[in-house]
């Protein structure tokens, strides 16, 4: 049984050691951000913009920026309210105060996990559902710095990776995915192919 980032450690260990995975009957994870967490970007951004506790010294900020743990939970996707761009890039993470190379490595590992098709043995994922976690981000500019504003709603993704639009307005339809305060609940099933979708250009 693993909690939060511990679930990512367990997955990495079983991927790297197939024999151990074969000997594992079941894995239970509690609040593990397998798709990343938008909250991790807010933590990086808080340091970048000079926020945080008064005792947060410059040395700690530099350590946090270059610590791999701070970018391991980078969300694999984050819808930006401005422009409706869906995919998060290492450049985005760097603008918010993170390390570009570590972010690229983190997002690359997420992609490799998706492509490998590896499934945790007997996996039981437990995620709370009574809170409204940060689900998407809105990029704003303050005093020349990129500031990440949290948004407590998510968007559905169509069959071809596009945002699903509200038929009445033509803009992406929002929904509260709920969750445990850090990890939100992913869609229970794929979006039907016949639902109207919109590209970045039409979403504006």
PDB file of C-alpha atoms in Angstrom:
ATOM      1  CA  UNK A   1       0.000   0.000   0.000  1.00  0.00           C
ATOM      2  CA  UNK A   2       1.347   3.406  -0.918  1.00  0.00           C
ATOM      3  CA  UNK A   3       0.218   6.986  -0.401  1.00  0.00           C
ATOM      4  CA  UNK A   4       0.627   9.928  -2.779  1.00  0.00           C
ATOM      5  CA  UNK A   5       4.102  10.006  -4.352  1.00  0.00           C
ATOM      6  CA  UNK A   6       4.782   6.591  -2.814  1.00  0.00           C
ATOM      7  CA  UNK A   7       2.529   5.112  -5.492  1.00  0.00           C
ATOM      8  CA  UNK A   8       4.791   6.553  -8.193  1.00  0.00           C
ATOM      9  CA  UNK A   9       7.806   5.004  -6.448  1.00  0.00           C
ATOM     10  CA  UNK A  10       6.087   1.601  -6.334  1.00  0.00           C
ATOM     11  CA  UNK A  11       5.199   1.787 -10.015  1.00  0.00           C
ATOM     12  CA  UNK A  12       8.750   2.728 -10.968  1.00  0.00           C
ATOM     13  CA  UNK A  13      10.151  -0.122  -8.880  1.00  0.00           C
ATOM     14  CA  UNK A  14       7.867  -2.725 -10.438  1.00  0.00           C
ATOM     15  CA  UNK A  15       8.540  -1.456 -13.954  1.00  0.00           C
ATOM     16  CA  UNK A  16      12.277  -1.725 -13.419  1.00  0.00           C
ATOM     17  CA  UNK A  17      12.085  -5.143 -11.734  1.00  0.00           C
ATOM     18  CA  UNK A  18       9.659  -7.433 -13.629  1.00  0.00           C
ATOM     19  CA  UNK A  19      10.433 -10.338 -11.286  1.00  0.00           C
ATOM     20  CA  UNK A  20       9.276  -8.298  -8.310  1.00  0.00           C
ATOM     21  CA  UNK A  21       6.132  -7.318 -10.223  1.00  0.00           C
ATOM     22  CA  UNK A  22       5.425 -11.005 -10.925  1.00  0.00           C
ATOM     23  CA  UNK A  23       5.657 -11.727  -7.176  1.00  0.00           C
ATOM     24  CA  UNK A  24       3.301  -8.874  -6.285  1.00  0.00           C
ATOM     25  CA  UNK A  25      -0.295  -9.924  -5.751  1.00  0.00           C
ATOM     26  CA  UNK A  26      -1.870  -6.466  -5.459  1.00  0.00           C
ATOM     27  CA  UNK A  27      -1.050  -2.789  -5.051  1.00  0.00           C
ATOM     28  CA  UNK A  28      -3.296  -0.271  -3.307  1.00  0.00           C
ATOM     29  CA  UNK A  29      -2.595   3.418  -3.791  1.00  0.00           C
ATOM     30  CA  UNK A  30      -4.158   6.302  -1.892  1.00  0.00           C
ATOM     31  CA  UNK A  31      -4.266   9.717  -3.534  1.00  0.00           C
ATOM     32  CA  UNK A  32      -1.428   8.978  -5.975  1.00  0.00           C
ATOM     33  CA  UNK A  33      -1.115  11.558  -8.790  1.00  0.00           C
ATOM     34  CA  UNK A  34      -0.527   9.127 -11.659  1.00  0.00           C
ATOM     35  CA  UNK A  35      -1.455  11.908 -14.109  1.00  0.00           C
ATOM     36  CA  UNK A  36       0.442  14.513 -12.135  1.00  0.00           C
ATOM     37  CA  UNK A  37      -0.985  17.287 -10.002  1.00  0.00           C
ATOM     38  CA  UNK A  38      -1.610  20.902 -10.946  1.00  0.00           C
ATOM     39  CA  UNK A  39      -0.925  21.736  -7.309  1.00  0.00           C
ATOM     40  CA  UNK A  40       2.780  20.988  -7.863  1.00  0.00           C
ATOM     41  CA  UNK A  41       2.956  23.890 -10.337  1.00  0.00           C
ATOM     42  CA  UNK A  42       1.412  26.204  -7.748  1.00  0.00           C
ATOM     43  CA  UNK A  43       4.086  25.166  -5.229  1.00  0.00           C
ATOM     44  CA  UNK A  44       6.873  25.969  -7.682  1.00  0.00           C
ATOM     45  CA  UNK A  45       5.216  29.232  -8.648  1.00  0.00           C
ATOM     46  CA  UNK A  46       4.843  30.316  -5.029  1.00  0.00           C
ATOM     47  CA  UNK A  47       8.605  30.228  -4.615  1.00  0.00           C
ATOM     48  CA  UNK A  48       9.205  31.873  -7.989  1.00  0.00           C
ATOM     49  CA  UNK A  49       7.017  34.866  -7.135  1.00  0.00           C
ATOM     50  CA  UNK A  50       8.477  35.360  -3.662  1.00  0.00           C
ATOM     51  CA  UNK A  51       5.571  33.837  -1.764  1.00  0.00           C
ATOM     52  CA  UNK A  52       5.640  31.185   0.901  1.00  0.00           C
ATOM     53  CA  UNK A  53       6.533  31.379   4.562  1.00  0.00           C
ATOM     54  CA  UNK A  54       8.634  34.323   5.772  1.00  0.00           C
ATOM     55  CA  UNK A  55      11.471  31.954   6.726  1.00  0.00           C
ATOM     56  CA  UNK A  56      11.763  30.550   3.215  1.00  0.00           C
ATOM     57  CA  UNK A  57      15.340  31.514   2.417  1.00  0.00           C
ATOM     58  CA  UNK A  58      16.924  31.807  -1.015  1.00  0.00           C
ATOM     59  CA  UNK A  59      18.931  28.606  -0.547  1.00  0.00           C
ATOM     60  CA  UNK A  60      15.756  26.602   0.050  1.00  0.00           C
ATOM     61  CA  UNK A  61      14.124  28.159  -3.018  1.00  0.00           C
ATOM     62  CA  UNK A  62      17.063  27.179  -5.204  1.00  0.00           C
ATOM     63  CA  UNK A  63      16.997  23.644  -3.802  1.00  0.00           C
ATOM     64  CA  UNK A  64      13.274  23.307  -4.388  1.00  0.00           C
ATOM     65  CA  UNK A  65      13.540  24.570  -7.957  1.00  0.00           C
ATOM     66  CA  UNK A  66      16.162  21.957  -8.852  1.00  0.00           C
ATOM     67  CA  UNK A  67      14.754  19.126  -6.733  1.00  0.00           C
ATOM     68  CA  UNK A  68      13.461  16.322  -8.916  1.00  0.00           C
ATOM     69  CA  UNK A  69      10.593  15.649  -6.506  1.00  0.00           C
ATOM     70  CA  UNK A  70       9.165  19.090  -7.243  1.00  0.00           C
ATOM     71  CA  UNK A  71       8.759  18.247 -10.928  1.00  0.00           C
ATOM     72  CA  UNK A  72       7.959  14.517 -10.746  1.00  0.00           C
ATOM     73  CA  UNK A  73       4.323  15.391 -10.102  1.00  0.00           C
ATOM     74  CA  UNK A  74       4.054  17.774 -13.053  1.00  0.00           C
ATOM     75  CA  UNK A  75       0.588  17.345 -14.532  1.00  0.00           C
ATOM     76  CA  UNK A  76       0.674  15.576 -17.876  1.00  0.00           C
ATOM     77  CA  UNK A  77      -1.944  18.015 -19.100  1.00  0.00           C
ATOM     78  CA  UNK A  78      -3.357  21.277 -17.874  1.00  0.00           C
ATOM     79  CA  UNK A  79      -5.943  23.371 -19.640  1.00  0.00           C
ATOM     80  CA  UNK A  80      -5.032  27.029 -19.683  1.00  0.00           C
ATOM     81  CA  UNK A  81      -8.089  29.259 -19.431  1.00  0.00           C
ATOM     82  CA  UNK A  82      -6.381  31.841 -21.647  1.00  0.00           C
ATOM     83  CA  UNK A  83      -6.130  30.378 -25.146  1.00  0.00           C
ATOM     84  CA  UNK A  84      -7.451  26.951 -24.139  1.00  0.00           C
ATOM     85  CA  UNK A  85      -4.105  25.263 -24.698  1.00  0.00           C
ATOM     86  CA  UNK A  86      -4.166  21.761 -23.315  1.00  0.00           C
ATOM     87  CA  UNK A  87      -0.672  20.275 -23.191  1.00  0.00           C
ATOM     88  CA  UNK A  88       1.777  21.335 -20.503  1.00  0.00           C
ATOM     89  CA  UNK A  89       5.360  21.799 -21.743  1.00  0.00           C
ATOM     90  CA  UNK A  90       8.740  22.035 -19.977  1.00  0.00           C
ATOM     91  CA  UNK A  91       8.778  25.688 -21.028  1.00  0.00           C
ATOM     92  CA  UNK A  92       5.556  26.268 -19.091  1.00  0.00           C
ATOM     93  CA  UNK A  93       7.061  24.699 -15.973  1.00  0.00           C
ATOM     94  CA  UNK A  94      10.198  26.828 -16.348  1.00  0.00           C
ATOM     95  CA  UNK A  95       8.152  30.032 -16.600  1.00  0.00           C
ATOM     96  CA  UNK A  96       6.469  29.143 -13.324  1.00  0.00           C
ATOM     97  CA  UNK A  97       9.804  28.692 -11.563  1.00  0.00           C
ATOM     98  CA  UNK A  98      10.623  25.039 -12.217  1.00  0.00           C
ATOM     99  CA  UNK A  99      13.630  23.420 -13.852  1.00  0.00           C
ATOM    100  CA  UNK A 100      13.198  22.955 -17.613  1.00  0.00           C
ATOM    101  CA  UNK A 101      15.323  19.809 -17.894  1.00  0.00           C
ATOM    102  CA  UNK A 102      13.746  18.076 -14.900  1.00  0.00           C
ATOM    103  CA  UNK A 103      10.279  18.935 -16.182  1.00  0.00           C
ATOM    104  CA  UNK A 104      11.142  17.492 -19.600  1.00  0.00           C
ATOM    105  CA  UNK A 105      12.356  14.308 -17.931  1.00  0.00           C
ATOM    106  CA  UNK A 106       9.251  14.069 -15.772  1.00  0.00           C
ATOM    107  CA  UNK A 107       6.840  14.587 -18.669  1.00  0.00           C
ATOM    108  CA  UNK A 108       8.878  12.148 -20.760  1.00  0.00           C
ATOM    109  CA  UNK A 109       8.544   9.490 -18.070  1.00  0.00           C
ATOM    110  CA  UNK A 110       4.791  10.049 -17.956  1.00  0.00           C
ATOM    111  CA  UNK A 111       4.664   9.510 -21.726  1.00  0.00           C
ATOM    112  CA  UNK A 112       6.748   6.340 -21.515  1.00  0.00           C
ATOM    113  CA  UNK A 113       4.450   4.918 -18.853  1.00  0.00           C
ATOM    114  CA  UNK A 114       1.423   5.572 -21.041  1.00  0.00           C
ATOM    115  CA  UNK A 115       3.045   3.973 -24.076  1.00  0.00           C
ATOM    116  CA  UNK A 116       4.324   0.914 -22.181  1.00  0.00           C
ATOM    117  CA  UNK A 117       0.838  -0.122 -21.149  1.00  0.00           C
ATOM    118  CA  UNK A 118       2.170  -1.337 -17.783  1.00  0.00           C
ATOM    119  CA  UNK A 119      -0.570  -1.978 -15.236  1.00  0.00           C
ATOM    120  CA  UNK A 120       0.101  -2.332 -11.526  1.00  0.00           C
ATOM    121  CA  UNK A 121      -0.755  -5.879 -10.370  1.00  0.00           C
ATOM    122  CA  UNK A 122      -4.234  -6.053  -8.857  1.00  0.00           C
ATOM    123  CA  UNK A 123      -4.294  -2.283  -8.613  1.00  0.00           C
ATOM    124  CA  UNK A 124      -6.851  -0.633  -6.341  1.00  0.00           C
ATOM    125  CA  UNK A 125      -6.719   3.166  -6.572  1.00  0.00           C
ATOM    126  CA  UNK A 126      -8.328   5.115  -3.749  1.00  0.00           C
ATOM    127  CA  UNK A 127      -9.072   8.809  -4.238  1.00  0.00           C
ATOM    128  CA  UNK A 128     -11.240  11.006  -2.051  1.00  0.00           C
ATOM    129  CA  UNK A 129     -14.239  12.729  -3.595  1.00  0.00           C
ATOM    130  CA  UNK A 130     -15.443  15.286  -1.061  1.00  0.00           C
ATOM    131  CA  UNK A 131     -13.102  18.159  -1.943  1.00  0.00           C
ATOM    132  CA  UNK A 132     -12.517  20.382  -4.967  1.00  0.00           C
ATOM    133  CA  UNK A 133      -8.825  20.099  -5.883  1.00  0.00           C
ATOM    134  CA  UNK A 134      -6.908  22.300  -8.311  1.00  0.00           C
ATOM    135  CA  UNK A 135      -7.746  20.788 -11.690  1.00  0.00           C
ATOM    136  CA  UNK A 136      -6.611  23.343 -14.284  1.00  0.00           C
ATOM    137  CA  UNK A 137      -4.452  26.455 -14.365  1.00  0.00           C
ATOM    138  CA  UNK A 138      -4.780  29.978 -15.680  1.00  0.00           C
ATOM    139  CA  UNK A 139      -1.573  31.817 -16.578  1.00  0.00           C
ATOM    140  CA  UNK A 140      -1.434  35.482 -15.625  1.00  0.00           C
ATOM    141  CA  UNK A 141       1.292  38.142 -15.669  1.00  0.00           C
ATOM    142  CA  UNK A 142       2.181  40.145 -12.570  1.00  0.00           C
ATOM    143  CA  UNK A 143       5.190  42.439 -12.406  1.00  0.00           C
ATOM    144  CA  UNK A 144       6.733  40.637 -15.356  1.00  0.00           C
ATOM    145  CA  UNK A 145       6.417  37.194 -13.772  1.00  0.00           C
ATOM    146  CA  UNK A 146       4.248  34.295 -14.897  1.00  0.00           C
ATOM    147  CA  UNK A 147       1.716  33.532 -12.177  1.00  0.00           C
ATOM    148  CA  UNK A 148      -0.309  30.317 -12.087  1.00  0.00           C
ATOM    149  CA  UNK A 149      -3.860  30.824 -10.884  1.00  0.00           C
ATOM    150  CA  UNK A 150      -5.712  27.738  -9.732  1.00  0.00           C
ATOM    151  CA  UNK A 151      -9.063  26.747 -11.165  1.00  0.00           C
ATOM    152  CA  UNK A 152     -11.379  24.250  -9.493  1.00  0.00           C
ATOM    153  CA  UNK A 153     -12.837  22.764 -12.646  1.00  0.00           C
ATOM    154  CA  UNK A 154     -11.749  20.328 -15.337  1.00  0.00           C
ATOM    155  CA  UNK A 155     -12.538  19.735 -19.009  1.00  0.00           C
ATOM    156  CA  UNK A 156     -13.429  16.573 -20.894  1.00  0.00           C
ATOM    157  CA  UNK A 157     -11.190  15.383 -23.704  1.00  0.00           C
ATOM    158  CA  UNK A 158     -12.576  13.944 -26.928  1.00  0.00           C
ATOM    159  CA  UNK A 159     -11.503  10.853 -28.790  1.00  0.00           C
ATOM    160  CA  UNK A 160      -8.845  12.777 -30.723  1.00  0.00           C
ATOM    161  CA  UNK A 161      -7.441  14.671 -27.744  1.00  0.00           C
ATOM    162  CA  UNK A 162      -9.485  17.833 -28.190  1.00  0.00           C
ATOM    163  CA  UNK A 163     -11.480  19.727 -25.619  1.00  0.00           C
ATOM    164  CA  UNK A 164     -15.187  18.866 -25.610  1.00  0.00           C
ATOM    165  CA  UNK A 165     -17.329  21.944 -26.215  1.00  0.00           C
ATOM    166  CA  UNK A 166     -20.729  22.946 -24.948  1.00  0.00           C
ATOM    167  CA  UNK A 167     -23.053  22.608 -27.976  1.00  0.00           C
ATOM    168  CA  UNK A 168     -24.903  25.794 -27.017  1.00  0.00           C
ATOM    169  CA  UNK A 169     -21.898  28.100 -26.674  1.00  0.00           C
ATOM    170  CA  UNK A 170     -19.089  26.412 -28.607  1.00  0.00           C
ATOM    171  CA  UNK A 171     -16.641  26.848 -25.729  1.00  0.00           C
ATOM    172  CA  UNK A 172     -15.111  24.058 -23.597  1.00  0.00           C
ATOM    173  CA  UNK A 173     -17.600  22.641 -21.123  1.00  0.00           C
ATOM    174  CA  UNK A 174     -16.410  22.839 -17.521  1.00  0.00           C
ATOM    175  CA  UNK A 175     -17.039  20.210 -14.885  1.00  0.00           C
ATOM    176  CA  UNK A 176     -15.920  19.686 -11.297  1.00  0.00           C
ATOM    177  CA  UNK A 177     -13.970  16.414 -11.263  1.00  0.00           C
ATOM    178  CA  UNK A 178     -13.814  16.508  -7.458  1.00  0.00           C
ATOM    179  CA  UNK A 179     -11.154  14.593  -5.551  1.00  0.00           C
ATOM    180  CA  UNK A 180      -9.128  14.667  -2.334  1.00  0.00           C
ATOM    181  CA  UNK A 181      -7.685  18.176  -2.405  1.00  0.00           C
ATOM    182  CA  UNK A 182      -4.622  17.242  -4.472  1.00  0.00           C
ATOM    183  CA  UNK A 183      -5.639  14.530  -6.929  1.00  0.00           C
ATOM    184  CA  UNK A 184      -8.818  14.885  -8.955  1.00  0.00           C
ATOM    185  CA  UNK A 185     -10.887  12.011 -10.243  1.00  0.00           C
ATOM    186  CA  UNK A 186     -10.241  11.206 -13.927  1.00  0.00           C
ATOM    187  CA  UNK A 187     -13.202  10.639 -16.287  1.00  0.00           C
ATOM    188  CA  UNK A 188     -14.893   7.298 -15.656  1.00  0.00           C
ATOM    189  CA  UNK A 189     -15.210   6.545 -19.367  1.00  0.00           C
ATOM    190  CA  UNK A 190     -14.010   7.970 -22.688  1.00  0.00           C
ATOM    191  CA  UNK A 191     -15.970  10.830 -24.147  1.00  0.00           C
ATOM    192  CA  UNK A 192     -18.397   9.524 -26.833  1.00  0.00           C
ATOM    193  CA  UNK A 193     -17.157  10.233 -30.328  1.00  0.00           C
ATOM    194  CA  UNK A 194     -20.332  12.083 -31.329  1.00  0.00           C
ATOM    195  CA  UNK A 195     -19.982  14.847 -28.746  1.00  0.00           C
ATOM    196  CA  UNK A 196     -18.950  18.154 -30.349  1.00  0.00           C
ATOM    197  CA  UNK A 197     -15.291  19.030 -29.881  1.00  0.00           C
ATOM    198  CA  UNK A 198     -13.392  22.231 -30.468  1.00  0.00           C
ATOM    199  CA  UNK A 199      -9.842  23.103 -31.352  1.00  0.00           C
ATOM    200  CA  UNK A 200      -7.747  25.838 -29.747  1.00  0.00           C
ATOM    201  CA  UNK A 201      -8.757  28.257 -32.489  1.00  0.00           C
ATOM    202  CA  UNK A 202     -12.503  27.739 -32.139  1.00  0.00           C
ATOM    203  CA  UNK A 203     -12.361  27.682 -28.347  1.00  0.00           C
ATOM    204  CA  UNK A 204     -11.382  31.328 -28.177  1.00  0.00           C
TER     205      UNK A 204
END
